[in-house]
Amino acid sequence: MNNKSILQLTKLIYLIVFSLIIVFGVSLYILLKPSQSIPEAQIVYFCGVIDTNSENSRILDSTQLKGKEIFNQNCVQCHSPTDEVVVGPGLKNISKRKSTKWIINFTKNPQRIIDSGDKYAISLFNKFNKTQMTAFQNLSDEEIKAIIKYLDY
């Protein structure tokens, strides 16, 4: 081999090594870059007036956010956080209809409340085609209170 071909081969090797370093560096950057996720609760600074009647404009505290999360995981299949009827009644401002203690007891064991002769529970049972609500014994009193706080906002 002559000097010219050795020089060209050396340049080619340098080019390949440099390219591999660039590809490896970019790949490493992409893999190690922290994922960009939207935080669950963001502080929103604004000037002006917000429409508090809009579901999207509600500013929730941490308990209400937790209540919303629990509601969406357990209740939204049958209930809405508004007055809208889904499978069961809409639950907006539920604590204006019944006490927190009643709501907790009904949520954990609706059949017991119906069997006790509670007129409101029986009327709901009859109104919704004698469809019994699922018991949520896995929810703590605090979790149910968080849901109530979310629904009453």
Coordinates of N, CA and C in Angstrom, one line a residue:
M1 N 0.8 -1.2 0.0 CA 0.0 0.0 0.0 C 0.9 1.2 0.0
N2 N 0.4 2.2 -0.7 CA 1.2 3.4 -0.7 C 0.7 4.4 0.3
N3 N 1.4 5.5 0.5 CA 1.1 6.5 1.6 C -0.3 7.1 1.3
K4 N -0.7 7.3 0.1 CA -1.9 8.0 -0.2 C -3.1 7.1 0.2
S5 N -3.0 5.8 -0.1 CA -4.1 4.9 0.3 C -4.2 4.7 1.8
I6 N -3.1 4.7 2.5 CA -3.0 4.6 3.9 C -3.7 5.9 4.5
L7 N -3.4 7.0 4.0 CA -4.0 8.3 4.5 C -5.5 8.3 4.3
Q8 N -5.9 7.8 3.1 CA -7.4 7.7 2.8 C -8.1 6.7 3.8
L9 N -7.4 5.6 4.0 CA -8.0 4.6 4.9 C -8.0 5.2 6.4
T10 N -7.0 5.9 6.8 CA -7.0 6.5 8.1 C -8.1 7.5 8.2
K11 N -8.3 8.4 7.2 CA -9.4 9.3 7.2 C -10.8 8.6 7.3
L12 N -10.9 7.5 6.6 CA -12.2 6.8 6.6 C -12.4 6.2 8.0
I13 N -11.4 5.7 8.6 CA -11.5 5.1 10.0 C -11.9 6.2 10.9
Y14 N -11.2 7.4 10.8 CA -11.6 8.5 11.7 C -13.0 8.9 11.5
L15 N -13.5 9.0 10.3 CA -14.8 9.4 10.0 C -15.8 8.4 10.5
I16 N -15.6 7.1 10.4 CA -16.4 6.1 11.0 C -16.5 6.2 12.5
V17 N -15.3 6.3 13.1 CA -15.3 6.4 14.6 C -16.0 7.7 15.1
F18 N -15.8 8.8 14.4 CA -16.5 10.0 14.8 C -18.0 9.9 14.6
S19 N -18.4 9.3 13.5 CA -19.9 9.0 13.3 C -20.5 8.2 14.4
L20 N -19.7 7.1 14.8 CA -20.2 6.2 15.8 C -20.3 6.9 17.2
I21 N -19.4 7.8 17.4 CA -19.4 8.6 18.7 C -20.6 9.5 18.7
I22 N -20.9 10.2 17.6 CA -22.1 11.1 17.5 C -23.4 10.3 17.7
V23 N -23.5 9.1 17.0 CA -24.7 8.3 17.1 C -24.9 7.8 18.5
F24 N -23.8 7.3 19.1 CA -23.9 6.8 20.5 C -24.2 8.0 21.4
G25 N -23.6 9.1 21.3 CA -23.9 10.3 22.1 C -25.4 10.7 22.0
V26 N -25.9 10.8 20.8 CA -27.3 11.2 20.6 C -28.2 10.2 21.2
S27 N -27.9 8.9 21.0 CA -28.8 7.8 21.6 C -28.8 7.9 23.1
L28 N -27.6 8.1 23.7 CA -27.5 8.1 25.1 C -28.3 9.3 25.7
Y29 N -28.2 10.4 25.0 CA -28.9 11.6 25.4 C -30.4 11.4 25.4
I30 N -30.9 10.8 24.4 CA -32.3 10.5 24.2 C -32.8 9.5 25.3
L31 N -32.0 8.5 25.6 CA -32.4 7.5 26.6 C -32.3 8.0 28.0
L32 N -31.4 8.9 28.3 CA -31.2 9.4 29.7 C -32.0 10.7 30.0
K33 N -32.5 11.3 29.0 CA -33.3 12.5 29.1 C -34.5 12.2 30.0
P34 N -34.8 13.0 31.0 CA -36.0 12.8 31.8 C -37.2 12.9 31.0
S35 N -38.2 12.1 31.3 CA -39.4 12.1 30.5 C -40.2 13.4 30.8
Q36 N -40.8 14.0 29.9 CA -41.5 15.2 30.1 C -43.0 14.8 30.3
S37 N -43.4 14.9 31.6 CA -44.8 14.6 31.9 C -45.5 15.8 32.5
I38 N -46.7 15.9 32.3 CA -47.5 17.0 32.8 C -47.8 16.7 34.3
P39 N -47.4 17.6 35.2 CA -47.6 17.3 36.6 C -49.1 17.3 36.9
E40 N -49.6 16.5 37.9 CA -51.0 16.4 38.2 C -51.6 17.7 38.6
A41 N -50.9 18.4 39.4 CA -51.4 19.7 39.9 C -50.4 20.8 39.5
Q42 N -50.9 21.8 38.9 CA -50.0 22.9 38.5 C -50.5 24.1 39.2
I43 N -49.6 25.0 39.6 CA -50.0 26.3 40.1 C -50.2 27.2 38.9
V44 N -51.3 27.8 38.8 CA -51.7 28.6 37.7 C -51.8 30.0 38.2
Y45 N -51.0 30.9 37.6 CA -51.1 32.3 37.9 C -51.8 33.0 36.8
F46 N -52.8 33.8 37.2 CA -53.5 34.5 36.1 C -54.1 35.8 36.7
C47 N -54.4 36.6 35.8 CA -55.0 37.9 36.1 C -56.4 37.9 35.4
G48 N -57.4 38.2 36.1 CA -58.7 38.2 35.5 C -59.7 37.4 36.2
V49 N -60.8 37.2 35.6 CA -61.9 36.5 36.2 C -62.1 35.1 35.5
I50 N -62.3 34.1 36.3 CA -62.5 32.8 35.8 C -64.0 32.4 35.9
D51 N -64.5 31.6 35.0 CA -65.8 31.1 35.0 C -65.9 29.9 36.0
T52 N -66.4 30.1 37.2 CA -66.4 29.0 38.2 C -67.5 28.0 37.9
N53 N -68.3 28.2 36.9 CA -69.3 27.2 36.5 C -68.8 26.2 35.6
S54 N -67.6 26.4 35.0 CA -67.1 25.5 34.0 C -66.2 24.4 34.8
E55 N -66.4 23.2 34.4 CA -65.7 22.1 35.0 C -64.2 22.3 34.9
N56 N -63.8 22.8 33.7 CA -62.3 23.0 33.4 C -61.7 24.1 34.2
S57 N -62.5 25.0 34.8 CA -61.9 26.2 35.4 C -61.8 26.0 36.9
R58 N -62.3 24.9 37.4 CA -62.2 24.7 38.9 C -60.8 24.5 39.3
I59 N -60.5 25.2 40.4 CA -59.1 25.1 41.0 C -59.3 24.3 42.3
L60 N -58.7 23.1 42.3 CA -59.0 22.2 43.4 C -57.8 22.1 44.4
D61 N -58.1 22.0 45.6 CA -57.0 21.8 46.6 C -56.5 20.3 46.6
S62 N -55.5 20.0 47.4 CA -54.9 18.7 47.3 C -55.9 17.6 47.7
T63 N -56.8 17.8 48.6 CA -57.8 16.8 49.0 C -58.8 16.6 47.9
Q64 N -59.2 17.7 47.3 CA -60.1 17.6 46.2 C -59.5 16.9 45.0
L65 N -58.2 17.1 44.7 CA -57.5 16.4 43.6 C -57.5 14.9 43.9
K66 N -57.2 14.6 45.2 CA -57.2 13.2 45.6 C -58.6 12.6 45.4
G67 N -59.6 13.3 45.8 CA -61.0 12.9 45.7 C -61.3 12.7 44.2
K68 N -60.9 13.6 43.4 CA -61.2 13.4 41.9 C -60.5 12.2 41.4
E69 N -59.3 11.9 41.8 CA -58.5 10.8 41.3 C -59.3 9.5 41.8
I70 N -59.7 9.4 43.0 CA -60.4 8.2 43.5 C -61.7 8.1 42.8
F71 N -62.4 9.2 42.6 CA -63.7 9.2 41.9 C -63.6 8.6 40.5
N72 N -62.5 9.1 39.8 CA -62.3 8.6 38.5 C -61.9 7.2 38.4
Q73 N -61.3 6.6 39.4 CA -60.9 5.2 39.5 C -62.0 4.3 39.9
N74 N -63.0 4.8 40.7 CA -64.0 3.9 41.3 C -65.4 4.2 40.9
C75 N -65.7 5.5 40.7 CA -67.1 5.9 40.6 C -67.6 6.3 39.3
V76 N -66.7 6.8 38.4 CA -67.1 7.5 37.2 C -67.8 6.5 36.2
Q77 N -67.6 5.2 36.4 CA -68.3 4.2 35.5 C -69.8 4.3 35.6
C78 N -70.3 4.7 36.8 CA -71.7 4.7 37.0 C -72.3 6.1 37.4
H79 N -71.4 7.0 37.9 CA -71.8 8.3 38.4 C -71.1 9.4 37.7
S80 N -71.7 10.6 37.6 CA -71.0 11.8 37.1 C -70.8 12.7 38.3
P81 N -69.8 13.6 38.2 CA -69.6 14.6 39.3 C -70.5 15.8 39.1
T82 N -71.4 15.7 38.1 CA -72.4 16.8 37.9 C -73.8 16.2 38.3
D83 N -74.8 16.8 37.8 CA -76.2 16.4 38.1 C -76.6 15.3 37.1
E84 N -75.8 15.0 36.1 CA -76.1 14.1 35.0 C -76.2 12.7 35.5
V85 N -77.3 12.0 35.1 CA -77.5 10.6 35.4 C -76.7 9.7 34.4
V86 N -76.0 8.8 34.9 CA -75.3 7.8 34.1 C -76.0 6.5 34.3
V87 N -75.4 5.6 35.0 CA -76.1 4.4 35.5 C -76.8 4.7 36.8
G88 N -76.1 5.4 37.6 CA -76.7 5.9 38.9 C -76.8 7.4 38.9
P89 N -77.2 8.0 40.0 CA -77.5 9.5 40.0 C -76.2 10.3 39.9
G90 N -76.3 11.5 39.4 CA -75.2 12.4 39.4 C -75.0 12.8 40.9
L91 N -73.7 13.0 41.2 CA -73.4 13.2 42.7 C -72.9 14.6 43.0
K92 N -73.2 15.6 42.2 CA -72.8 16.9 42.5 C -73.5 17.4 43.8
N93 N -72.7 17.9 44.7 CA -73.3 18.4 46.0 C -74.0 17.3 46.8
I94 N -73.5 16.1 46.8 CA -74.1 15.0 47.4 C -74.3 15.3 48.9
S95 N -73.4 16.0 49.6 CA -73.5 16.2 51.0 C -74.7 17.1 51.4
K96 N -75.3 17.8 50.4 CA -76.5 18.6 50.7 C -77.7 17.7 50.8
R97 N -77.6 16.5 50.2 CA -78.7 15.6 50.3 C -78.6 14.6 51.5
K98 N -77.4 14.2 51.8 CA -77.3 13.2 52.9 C -76.0 13.6 53.7
S99 N -75.9 13.1 54.9 CA -74.8 13.4 55.8 C -73.6 12.6 55.3
T100 N -72.4 13.1 55.7 CA -71.2 12.4 55.4 C -71.2 11.0 55.9
K101 N -71.6 10.8 57.2 CA -71.7 9.5 57.8 C -72.5 8.6 56.9
W102 N -73.7 9.1 56.5 CA -74.6 8.2 55.7 C -73.9 7.9 54.4
I103 N -73.3 8.8 53.7 CA -72.6 8.6 52.4 C -71.5 7.5 52.6
I104 N -70.7 7.6 53.7 CA -69.7 6.7 53.9 C -70.3 5.3 54.1
N105 N -71.3 5.2 55.0 CA -71.9 3.9 55.2 C -72.5 3.3 54.0
F106 N -73.2 4.1 53.2 CA -73.8 3.7 51.9 C -72.8 3.2 50.9
T107 N -71.7 4.0 50.8 CA -70.6 3.6 49.9 C -70.0 2.3 50.2
K108 N -69.8 2.0 51.5 CA -69.2 0.8 51.9 C -70.1 -0.4 51.9
N109 N -71.4 -0.2 52.2 CA -72.3 -1.3 52.2 C -73.8 -0.9 51.9
P110 N -74.1 -0.6 50.6 CA -75.4 -0.1 50.2 C -76.5 -1.0 50.6
Q111 N -76.3 -2.3 50.5 CA -77.4 -3.3 50.8 C -77.8 -3.2 52.2
R112 N -76.9 -3.0 53.1 CA -77.2 -2.9 54.5 C -78.1 -1.7 54.8
I113 N -77.8 -0.6 54.1 CA -78.6 0.6 54.3 C -80.0 0.4 53.7
I114 N -80.1 -0.2 52.6 CA -81.4 -0.5 52.0 C -82.2 -1.4 52.9
D115 N -81.6 -2.5 53.3 CA -82.2 -3.5 54.2 C -82.7 -2.9 55.5
S116 N -82.0 -1.8 56.0 CA -82.4 -1.1 57.2 C -83.7 -0.4 57.1
G117 N -84.2 -0.2 55.9 CA -85.4 0.5 55.7 C -85.2 2.0 55.4
D118 N -84.0 2.4 55.2 CA -83.7 3.8 54.9 C -84.5 4.3 53.6
K119 N -85.4 5.3 53.8 CA -86.3 5.7 52.7 C -85.6 6.2 51.5
Y120 N -84.5 7.0 51.8 CA -83.8 7.6 50.7 C -83.1 6.5 49.9
A121 N -82.4 5.6 50.6 CA -81.7 4.5 49.9 C -82.7 3.6 49.1
I122 N -83.9 3.3 49.7 CA -84.9 2.5 49.0 C -85.4 3.3 47.8
S123 N -85.6 4.6 47.9 CA -86.1 5.3 46.7 C -85.1 5.3 45.6
L124 N -83.8 5.4 45.9 CA -82.7 5.4 44.9 C -82.7 4.0 44.2
F125 N -82.8 3.0 45.1 CA -82.8 1.6 44.6 C -84.0 1.4 43.6
N126 N -85.2 1.8 44.0 CA -86.3 1.7 43.1 C -86.2 2.6 41.8
K127 N -85.7 3.8 42.0 CA -85.6 4.7 40.9 C -84.7 4.2 39.8
F128 N -83.7 3.5 40.2 CA -82.7 3.0 39.2 C -82.8 1.5 39.0
N129 N -84.1 1.1 38.8 CA -84.5 -0.3 38.3 C -84.0 -1.4 39.3
K130 N -84.0 -1.1 40.6 CA -83.5 -2.0 41.6 C -82.1 -2.5 41.3
T131 N -81.3 -1.6 40.7 CA -79.9 -2.0 40.5 C -79.1 -1.5 41.8
Q132 N -78.5 -2.5 42.4 CA -77.7 -2.2 43.6 C -76.3 -1.7 43.3
M133 N -75.9 -0.6 44.0 CA -74.6 -0.1 43.8 C -73.6 -1.1 44.4
T134 N -72.4 -1.2 43.7 CA -71.3 -2.0 44.2 C -70.8 -1.4 45.5
A135 N -70.5 -2.3 46.5 CA -70.0 -1.9 47.8 C -68.5 -1.6 47.6
F136 N -68.0 -0.5 48.2 CA -66.6 -0.1 48.1 C -66.0 -0.2 49.5
Q137 N -65.9 -1.4 50.1 CA -65.4 -1.6 51.4 C -63.9 -1.3 51.5
N138 N -63.3 -1.3 50.3 CA -61.8 -1.0 50.2 C -61.5 0.4 50.4
L139 N -62.4 1.3 50.3 CA -62.2 2.8 50.4 C -62.2 3.1 51.9
S140 N -61.3 3.9 52.3 CA -61.2 4.4 53.7 C -62.2 5.5 53.9
D141 N -62.6 5.8 55.1 CA -63.4 7.0 55.4 C -62.8 8.3 54.8
E142 N -61.5 8.4 55.0 CA -60.8 9.6 54.5 C -60.9 9.7 53.0
E143 N -60.8 8.6 52.3 CA -60.9 8.6 50.8 C -62.3 9.0 50.4
I144 N -63.3 8.5 51.1 CA -64.7 8.8 50.7 C -64.9 10.3 51.0
K145 N -64.4 10.8 52.1 CA -64.5 12.2 52.5 C -63.8 13.1 51.4
A146 N -62.7 12.7 50.9 CA -62.0 13.4 49.8 C -62.9 13.4 48.5
I147 N -63.6 12.3 48.2 CA -64.5 12.3 47.1 C -65.6 13.3 47.3
I148 N -66.2 13.3 48.5 CA -67.3 14.2 48.9 C -66.8 15.6 48.7
K149 N -65.7 15.9 49.2 CA -65.1 17.3 49.1 C -65.0 17.7 47.6
Y150 N -64.5 16.8 46.8 CA -64.4 17.0 45.3 C -65.8 17.3 44.7
L151 N -66.8 16.5 45.1 CA -68.1 16.6 44.5 C -68.9 17.8 45.0
D152 N -68.5 18.3 46.2 CA -69.2 19.5 46.7 C -68.6 20.8 46.3
Y153 N -67.5 20.8 45.5 CA -66.9 22.0 45.2 C -67.6 22.7 44.0

